[in-house]
Amino acid sequence: MTDSAQLPFAGGWIVPRLQAMHYGSGSVGKHLLSSLPSNTSKAFIVTGSSLLNKTNLISQVESLLGPEHHAGTFASIKQHAPVAQLDDATKIIMKNLSIDTLISVGGGSPIDAAKVISYRHHEKNGRYLHHITIPTTISAAECTAAAGYTDSSGTKVGVFKPELFVNVILYDAIFAKETPQKLWLSTGIRALDHAVEMQYHPTASVVPARTMALSAMSQLFKYLPNSKKKPGNEEYITRLQLAAFSSLYGLGLNMGGGLGLSHSLGYALGSPYGIPHGVTSCLTLASVVRFKAEDPENAGKLARVLPYIGQSSSGDDREDAVKVGDAIDALLKELGLDTTLTQHNVGEDQIPKIAWLATKTEEGKLYDGVVALVKSKL
């Protein structure tokens, strides 16, 4: 695969299999049934207990499907998608071979869980399941063919197959309005994490990946503060959903490994310490940007971000890249999302483990830099 970071005017984009993306209040009611693969489809809902027990969103989806299409609901998916819950859901689905569709409702964990269930279904039955997703956060898990879950040892495990990319995305502000504000805003920082790391991802195409990501940053910096001030504003919610889409969808199937160091640190902090991925991005992103600013090539890519977040360039790439990190910190403070590892019960004794999980080394410039970075977040 061509490294578009080395040859900025030679590259390519491998198109994901997404068939449709609908947005706007009421999009679920308007488009859910037409998103099914056939008139006789049987759909199984994958979600978490909060959405089932604390809202009427799941019952709305069940009612729309009706008995002719609704084959069941599994509402026990927890944060980071523990493997035991995936085992339970997969067993239920395997007993009903008429099921051809999964509908994930929620944030990254239900969406990833549905992808993994589809992956397992293919392993056993030779067929991937049609996947419709109704995201209620803006972490953008719906915008990649990768999926993560937590194994029995507490380690995050990833799978990647082009066929795991969702078929239909329904961004409905009415559904997203039910998301607690801190969760909503922190997953917005997760989307910002995607958009920033897209700028130096080695296989991200210039268009659409990096261009869409720059647009996403502009929207996130504008509408996250607006959404904090007016949490129920459906226009702000929809604009942020589209910003999340723009932050990651453009990468397509050009994955070529992880997104970047902030994401690697996020995985090192997430499952092992029970920290939501939106919060891990709050902990890592600004510091990673400043760390990357010390490398001239990465500094140049990050410096291009400044005009998209309402700031002027000084002409010095390192200085401008540092300003990007500082602007992220300022945004976190404005949103009330600035935090420390100590607040999440992660002590200094865990630094070597975190650095190893993030870098897979125990020495060298990268390892030493990550150790210093993690220590600064205590």
CSV table of N, CA, C and O in Angstrom, one decimal, residues 128-212:
chain,number,residue,atom,x,y,z
A,128,TYR,N,-21.6,-13.2,7.0
A,128,TYR,CA,-21.6,-12.0,7.8
A,128,TYR,C,-23.1,-11.5,7.9
A,128,TYR,O,-23.9,-11.7,7.0
A,129,LEU,N,-23.4,-10.9,9.0
A,129,LEU,CA,-24.7,-10.3,9.2
A,129,LEU,C,-24.8,-8.9,8.8
A,129,LEU,O,-23.9,-8.1,9.0
A,130,HIS,N,-25.9,-8.5,8.2
A,130,HIS,CA,-26.2,-7.1,7.8
A,130,HIS,C,-26.2,-6.3,9.1
A,130,HIS,O,-26.8,-6.7,10.1
A,131,HIS,N,-25.6,-5.1,9.2
A,131,HIS,CA,-25.4,-4.4,10.4
A,131,HIS,C,-26.0,-3.0,10.2
A,131,HIS,O,-25.4,-2.2,9.4
A,132,ILE,N,-27.0,-2.6,10.9
A,132,ILE,CA,-27.5,-1.3,11.0
A,132,ILE,C,-27.2,-0.7,12.4
A,132,ILE,O,-27.4,-1.4,13.4
A,133,THR,N,-26.7,0.5,12.4
A,133,THR,CA,-26.3,1.0,13.7
A,133,THR,C,-27.0,2.4,14.0
A,133,THR,O,-27.2,3.2,13.1
A,134,ILE,N,-27.4,2.6,15.2
A,134,ILE,CA,-28.0,3.8,15.7
A,134,ILE,C,-27.1,4.3,16.8
A,134,ILE,O,-27.3,4.0,18.0
A,135,PRO,N,-26.1,5.1,16.5
A,135,PRO,CA,-25.1,5.6,17.5
A,135,PRO,C,-25.8,6.6,18.5
A,135,PRO,O,-26.5,7.5,18.0
A,136,THR,N,-25.4,6.5,19.7
A,136,THR,CA,-25.9,7.5,20.7
A,136,THR,C,-24.8,8.3,21.3
A,136,THR,O,-25.0,9.1,22.2
A,137,THR,N,-23.5,8.0,20.9
A,137,THR,CA,-22.4,8.8,21.3
A,137,THR,C,-21.7,9.2,20.0
A,137,THR,O,-22.1,8.9,18.9
A,138,ILE,N,-20.6,10.0,20.1
A,138,ILE,CA,-19.9,10.4,18.9
A,138,ILE,C,-18.4,9.9,19.0
A,138,ILE,O,-17.5,10.6,18.5
A,139,SER,N,-18.3,8.7,19.4
A,139,SER,CA,-16.9,8.1,19.4
A,139,SER,C,-16.6,7.5,18.0
A,139,SER,O,-15.4,7.2,17.8
A,140,ALA,N,-17.6,7.4,17.1
A,140,ALA,CA,-17.3,7.0,15.7
A,140,ALA,C,-16.9,5.6,15.5
A,140,ALA,O,-16.3,5.3,14.5
A,141,ALA,N,-17.3,4.7,16.4
A,141,ALA,CA,-17.0,3.3,16.2
A,141,ALA,C,-17.7,2.7,15.0
A,141,ALA,O,-17.2,1.7,14.4
A,142,GLU,N,-18.7,3.4,14.5
A,142,GLU,CA,-19.5,3.0,13.3
A,142,GLU,C,-18.7,3.2,12.1
A,142,GLU,O,-19.1,2.8,11.0
A,143,CYS,N,-17.6,3.9,12.1
A,143,CYS,CA,-16.9,4.4,11.0
A,143,CYS,C,-15.6,3.6,10.6
A,143,CYS,O,-14.7,4.1,10.0
A,144,THR,N,-15.5,2.4,11.1
A,144,THR,CA,-14.3,1.6,10.9
A,144,THR,C,-14.7,0.1,10.8
A,144,THR,O,-15.8,-0.3,11.3
A,145,ALA,N,-13.9,-0.6,10.1
A,145,ALA,CA,-14.2,-2.1,10.0
A,145,ALA,C,-13.5,-2.9,11.1
A,145,ALA,O,-13.5,-4.1,11.1
A,146,ALA,N,-12.9,-2.1,12.0
A,146,ALA,CA,-12.3,-2.8,13.2
A,146,ALA,C,-13.2,-2.8,14.4
A,146,ALA,O,-14.2,-2.0,14.5
A,147,ALA,N,-13.0,-3.8,15.2
A,147,ALA,CA,-13.8,-4.0,16.4
A,147,ALA,C,-12.9,-4.4,17.6
A,147,ALA,O,-12.0,-5.2,17.4
A,148,GLY,N,-13.3,-4.0,18.8
A,148,GLY,CA,-12.5,-4.4,19.9
A,148,GLY,C,-13.4,-5.0,21.0
A,148,GLY,O,-14.6,-4.5,21.1
A,149,TYR,N,-12.9,-5.9,21.7
A,149,TYR,CA,-13.6,-6.5,22.9
A,149,TYR,C,-12.6,-6.8,24.0
A,149,TYR,O,-11.3,-6.8,23.7
A,150,THR,N,-13.0,-7.1,25.2
A,150,THR,CA,-12.1,-7.4,26.3
A,150,THR,C,-12.2,-8.9,26.6
A,150,THR,O,-13.2,-9.5,26.8
A,151,ASP,N,-11.0,-9.5,26.5
A,151,ASP,CA,-10.9,-11.0,26.8
A,151,ASP,C,-11.0,-11.3,28.3
A,151,ASP,O,-11.1,-10.3,29.1
A,152,SER,N,-11.0,-12.5,28.6
A,152,SER,CA,-11.2,-12.9,30.0
A,152,SER,C,-10.1,-12.4,31.0
A,152,SER,O,-10.2,-12.4,32.2
A,153,SER,N,-8.9,-12.1,30.4
A,153,SER,CA,-7.8,-11.6,31.2
A,153,SER,C,-7.8,-10.1,31.4
A,153,SER,O,-7.0,-9.5,32.1
A,154,GLY,N,-8.8,-9.4,30.7
A,154,GLY,CA,-8.9,-7.9,30.8
A,154,GLY,C,-8.2,-7.2,29.7
A,154,GLY,O,-8.1,-6.0,29.7
A,155,THR,N,-7.7,-8.0,28.7
A,155,THR,CA,-6.9,-7.4,27.6
A,155,THR,C,-7.8,-7.1,26.5
A,155,THR,O,-8.7,-7.8,26.1
A,156,LYS,N,-7.6,-5.9,25.9
A,156,LYS,CA,-8.4,-5.5,24.7
A,156,LYS,C,-7.9,-6.3,23.5
A,156,LYS,O,-6.7,-6.4,23.2
A,157,VAL,N,-8.8,-6.9,22.8
A,157,VAL,CA,-8.5,-7.7,21.6
A,157,VAL,C,-9.2,-7.1,20.4
A,157,VAL,O,-10.4,-6.7,20.5
A,158,GLY,N,-8.5,-7.0,19.3
A,158,GLY,CA,-9.1,-6.4,18.1
A,158,GLY,C,-9.3,-7.4,16.9
A,158,GLY,O,-8.5,-8.3,16.8
A,159,VAL,N,-10.3,-7.1,16.1
A,159,VAL,CA,-10.5,-7.9,14.9
A,159,VAL,C,-10.7,-6.9,13.8
A,159,VAL,O,-11.3,-5.8,14.0
A,160,PHE,N,-10.3,-7.2,12.6
A,160,PHE,CA,-10.4,-6.3,11.4
A,160,PHE,C,-10.8,-7.1,10.2
A,160,PHE,O,-10.0,-8.0,9.8
A,161,LYS,N,-11.9,-6.8,9.6
A,161,LYS,CA,-12.3,-7.4,8.4
A,161,LYS,C,-13.1,-6.4,7.6
A,161,LYS,O,-13.9,-5.7,8.2
A,162,PRO,N,-12.8,-6.2,6.3
A,162,PRO,CA,-13.6,-5.3,5.5
A,162,PRO,C,-15.1,-5.5,5.7
A,162,PRO,O,-15.9,-4.5,5.6
A,163,GLU,N,-15.5,-6.8,5.8
A,163,GLU,CA,-17.0,-7.1,5.9
A,163,GLU,C,-17.6,-6.6,7.2
A,163,GLU,O,-18.8,-6.7,7.4
A,164,LEU,N,-16.8,-6.2,8.2
A,164,LEU,CA,-17.3,-5.8,9.5
A,164,LEU,C,-17.7,-4.3,9.5
A,164,LEU,O,-18.4,-3.8,10.4
A,165,PHE,N,-17.4,-3.6,8.4
A,165,PHE,CA,-17.9,-2.2,8.3
A,165,PHE,C,-19.5,-2.2,8.3
A,165,PHE,O,-20.0,-3.1,7.6
A,166,VAL,N,-20.1,-1.4,9.0
A,166,VAL,CA,-21.5,-1.4,9.1
A,166,VAL,C,-22.1,-1.1,7.7
A,166,VAL,O,-21.5,-0.5,6.9
A,167,ASN,N,-23.4,-1.6,7.5
A,167,ASN,CA,-24.1,-1.3,6.3
A,167,ASN,C,-24.8,0.0,6.2
A,167,ASN,O,-24.8,0.7,5.2
A,168,VAL,N,-25.4,0.3,7.3
A,168,VAL,CA,-26.3,1.5,7.4
A,168,VAL,C,-26.1,2.2,8.7
A,168,VAL,O,-26.1,1.6,9.8
A,169,ILE,N,-25.8,3.5,8.7
A,169,ILE,CA,-25.7,4.4,9.9
A,169,ILE,C,-27.0,5.3,10.0
A,169,ILE,O,-27.3,6.0,9.0
A,170,LEU,N,-27.6,5.3,11.1
A,170,LEU,CA,-28.8,6.2,11.3
A,170,LEU,C,-28.4,7.1,12.5
A,170,LEU,O,-28.4,6.8,13.7
A,171,TYR,N,-28.0,8.4,12.1
A,171,TYR,CA,-27.7,9.4,13.1
A,171,TYR,C,-29.0,10.1,13.5
A,171,TYR,O,-29.5,10.9,12.7
A,172,ASP,N,-29.6,9.9,14.6
A,172,ASP,CA,-30.9,10.5,15.0
A,172,ASP,C,-30.7,11.2,16.3
A,172,ASP,O,-30.4,10.6,17.4
A,173,ALA,N,-30.8,12.5,16.3
A,173,ALA,CA,-30.6,13.4,17.5
A,173,ALA,C,-31.6,13.0,18.6
A,173,ALA,O,-31.2,13.2,19.8
A,174,ILE,N,-32.7,12.5,18.3
A,174,ILE,CA,-33.7,12.2,19.3
A,174,ILE,C,-33.1,11.0,20.2
A,174,ILE,O,-33.3,11.0,21.4
A,175,PHE,N,-32.4,10.1,19.6
A,175,PHE,CA,-31.8,9.0,20.3
A,175,PHE,C,-30.6,9.5,21.1
A,175,PHE,O,-30.4,9.2,22.2
A,176,ALA,N,-29.8,10.4,20.4
A,176,ALA,CA,-28.6,10.9,21.1
A,176,ALA,C,-28.9,11.8,22.3
A,176,ALA,O,-28.0,11.9,23.2
A,177,LYS,N,-30.0,12.4,22.3
A,177,LYS,CA,-30.4,13.3,23.4
A,177,LYS,C,-30.4,12.6,24.7
A,177,LYS,O,-30.3,13.3,25.8
A,178,GLU,N,-30.6,11.3,24.7
A,178,GLU,CA,-30.7,10.6,26.0
A,178,GLU,C,-29.3,10.3,26.6
A,178,GLU,O,-29.2,9.8,27.7
A,179,THR,N,-28.2,10.6,25.9
A,179,THR,CA,-26.9,10.3,26.4
A,179,THR,C,-26.5,11.3,27.4
A,179,THR,O,-26.6,12.5,27.2
A,180,PRO,N,-26.0,10.9,28.6
A,180,PRO,CA,-25.5,11.8,29.6
A,180,PRO,C,-24.5,12.8,29.1
A,180,PRO,O,-23.6,12.4,28.2
A,181,GLN,N,-24.5,14.0,29.5
A,181,GLN,CA,-23.7,15.1,28.9
A,181,GLN,C,-22.2,14.8,28.9
A,181,GLN,O,-21.5,14.9,27.9
A,182,LYS,N,-21.7,14.3,30.1
A,182,LYS,CA,-20.3,14.1,30.2
A,182,LYS,C,-19.8,13.0,29.2
A,182,LYS,O,-18.8,13.1,28.6
A,183,LEU,N,-20.6,11.9,29.1
A,183,LEU,CA,-20.3,10.9,28.1
A,183,LEU,C,-20.4,11.4,26.7
A,183,LEU,O,-19.5,11.1,25.9
A,184,TRP,N,-21.4,12.2,26.4
A,184,TRP,CA,-21.5,12.8,25.1
A,184,TRP,C,-20.3,13.6,24.7
A,184,TRP,O,-19.6,13.5,23.6
A,185,LEU,N,-19.9,14.5,25.6
A,185,LEU,CA,-18.8,15.5,25.3
A,185,LEU,C,-17.5,14.7,25.3
A,185,LEU,O,-16.6,15.0,24.4
A,186,SER,N,-17.2,13.8,26.2
A,186,SER,CA,-16.0,13.0,26.2
A,186,SER,C,-15.8,12.2,24.9
A,186,SER,O,-14.7,12.1,24.4
A,187,THR,N,-16.9,11.6,24.4
A,187,THR,CA,-16.8,10.9,23.1
A,187,THR,C,-16.5,11.9,22.0
A,187,THR,O,-15.9,11.5,21.0
A,188,GLY,N,-16.9,13.1,22.1
A,188,GLY,CA,-16.5,14.1,21.2
A,188,GLY,C,-15.0,14.3,21.1
A,188,GLY,O,-14.4,14.5,20.0
A,189,ILE,N,-14.4,14.2,22.3
A,189,ILE,CA,-12.9,14.3,22.3
A,189,ILE,C,-12.3,13.1,21.7
A,189,ILE,O,-11.2,13.1,21.1
A,190,ARG,N,-13.0,12.0,21.8
A,190,ARG,CA,-12.5,10.7,21.1
A,190,ARG,C,-12.6,11.0,19.6
A,190,ARG,O,-11.6,10.6,18.9
A,191,ALA,N,-13.6,11.6,19.1
A,191,ALA,CA,-13.7,11.9,17.7
A,191,ALA,C,-12.6,12.9,17.3
A,191,ALA,O,-12.0,12.8,16.2
A,192,LEU,N,-12.3,13.9,18.2
A,192,LEU,CA,-11.2,14.8,17.9
A,192,LEU,C,-9.9,14.0,17.8
A,192,LEU,O,-9.0,14.3,17.0
A,193,ASP,N,-9.7,13.0,18.7
A,193,ASP,CA,-8.5,12.2,18.7
A,193,ASP,C,-8.4,11.5,17.3
A,193,ASP,O,-7.3,11.5,16.8
A,194,HIS,N,-9.5,11.0,16.8
A,194,HIS,CA,-9.4,10.4,15.5
A,194,HIS,C,-8.9,11.4,14.4
A,194,HIS,O,-8.0,11.1,13.6
A,195,ALA,N,-9.5,12.6,14.5
A,195,ALA,CA,-9.3,13.6,13.4
A,195,ALA,C,-7.8,14.1,13.5
A,195,ALA,O,-7.2,14.3,12.5
A,196,VAL,N,-7.3,14.3,14.7
A,196,VAL,CA,-5.9,14.7,14.9
A,196,VAL,C,-4.9,13.6,14.4
A,196,VAL,O,-4.0,13.9,13.6
A,197,GLU,N,-5.1,12.4,14.9
A,197,GLU,CA,-4.2,11.4,14.5
A,197,GLU,C,-4.3,11.0,13.0
A,197,GLU,O,-3.3,10.4,12.5
A,198,MET,N,-5.4,11.3,12.4
A,198,MET,CA,-5.5,11.1,10.9
A,198,MET,C,-4.4,11.9,10.2
A,198,MET,O,-4.0,11.5,9.1
A,199,GLN,N,-4.0,13.0,10.8
A,199,GLN,CA,-3.1,13.9,10.1
A,199,GLN,C,-1.7,13.3,9.9
A,199,GLN,O,-1.0,13.6,8.9
A,200,TYR,N,-1.3,12.4,10.8
A,200,TYR,CA,0.0,11.8,10.6
A,200,TYR,C,-0.1,10.2,10.5
A,200,TYR,O,0.9,9.5,10.6
A,201,HIS,N,-1.3,9.7,10.3
A,201,HIS,CA,-1.5,8.3,10.0
A,201,HIS,C,-0.8,8.0,8.7
A,201,HIS,O,-1.1,8.6,7.7
A,202,PRO,N,0.1,6.9,8.7
A,202,PRO,CA,0.9,6.7,7.5
A,202,PRO,C,0.1,6.3,6.2
A,202,PRO,O,0.6,6.5,5.1
A,203,THR,N,-1.1,5.7,6.4
A,203,THR,CA,-1.8,5.3,5.2
A,203,THR,C,-3.1,6.0,4.9
A,203,THR,O,-3.9,5.7,4.1
A,204,ALA,N,-3.3,7.1,5.7
A,204,ALA,CA,-4.5,8.0,5.5
A,204,ALA,C,-4.3,8.7,4.1
A,204,ALA,O,-3.3,9.4,3.9
A,205,SER,N,-5.3,8.7,3.3
A,205,SER,CA,-5.3,9.4,2.0
A,205,SER,C,-5.5,10.9,2.3
A,205,SER,O,-6.1,11.3,3.3
A,206,VAL,N,-4.9,11.7,1.4
A,206,VAL,CA,-5.1,13.2,1.5
A,206,VAL,C,-6.6,13.5,1.4
A,206,VAL,O,-7.1,14.3,2.2
A,207,VAL,N,-7.2,12.9,0.4
A,207,VAL,CA,-8.7,13.0,0.2
A,207,VAL,C,-9.2,11.6,0.1
A,207,VAL,O,-8.7,10.8,-0.7
A,208,PRO,N,-10.3,11.2,0.9
A,208,PRO,CA,-11.0,12.1,1.8
A,208,PRO,C,-10.5,12.2,3.2
A,208,PRO,O,-11.0,13.0,4.0
A,209,ALA,N,-9.6,11.3,3.6
A,209,ALA,CA,-9.3,11.1,5.0
A,209,ALA,C,-8.9,12.3,5.7
A,209,ALA,O,-9.5,12.8,6.7
A,210,ARG,N,-7.8,12.9,5.3
A,210,ARG,CA,-7.2,14.1,6.1
A,210,ARG,C,-8.1,15.3,5.9
A,210,ARG,O,-8.3,16.1,6.8
A,211,THR,N,-8.6,15.5,4.7
A,211,THR,CA,-9.5,16.7,4.5
A,211,THR,C,-10.7,16.6,5.3
A,211,THR,O,-11.2,17.6,5.9
A,212,MET,N,-11.4,15.4,5.3
A,212,MET,CA,-12.6,15.3,6.2
A,212,MET,C,-12.3,15.5,7.6
A,212,MET,O,-13.0,16.1,8.4
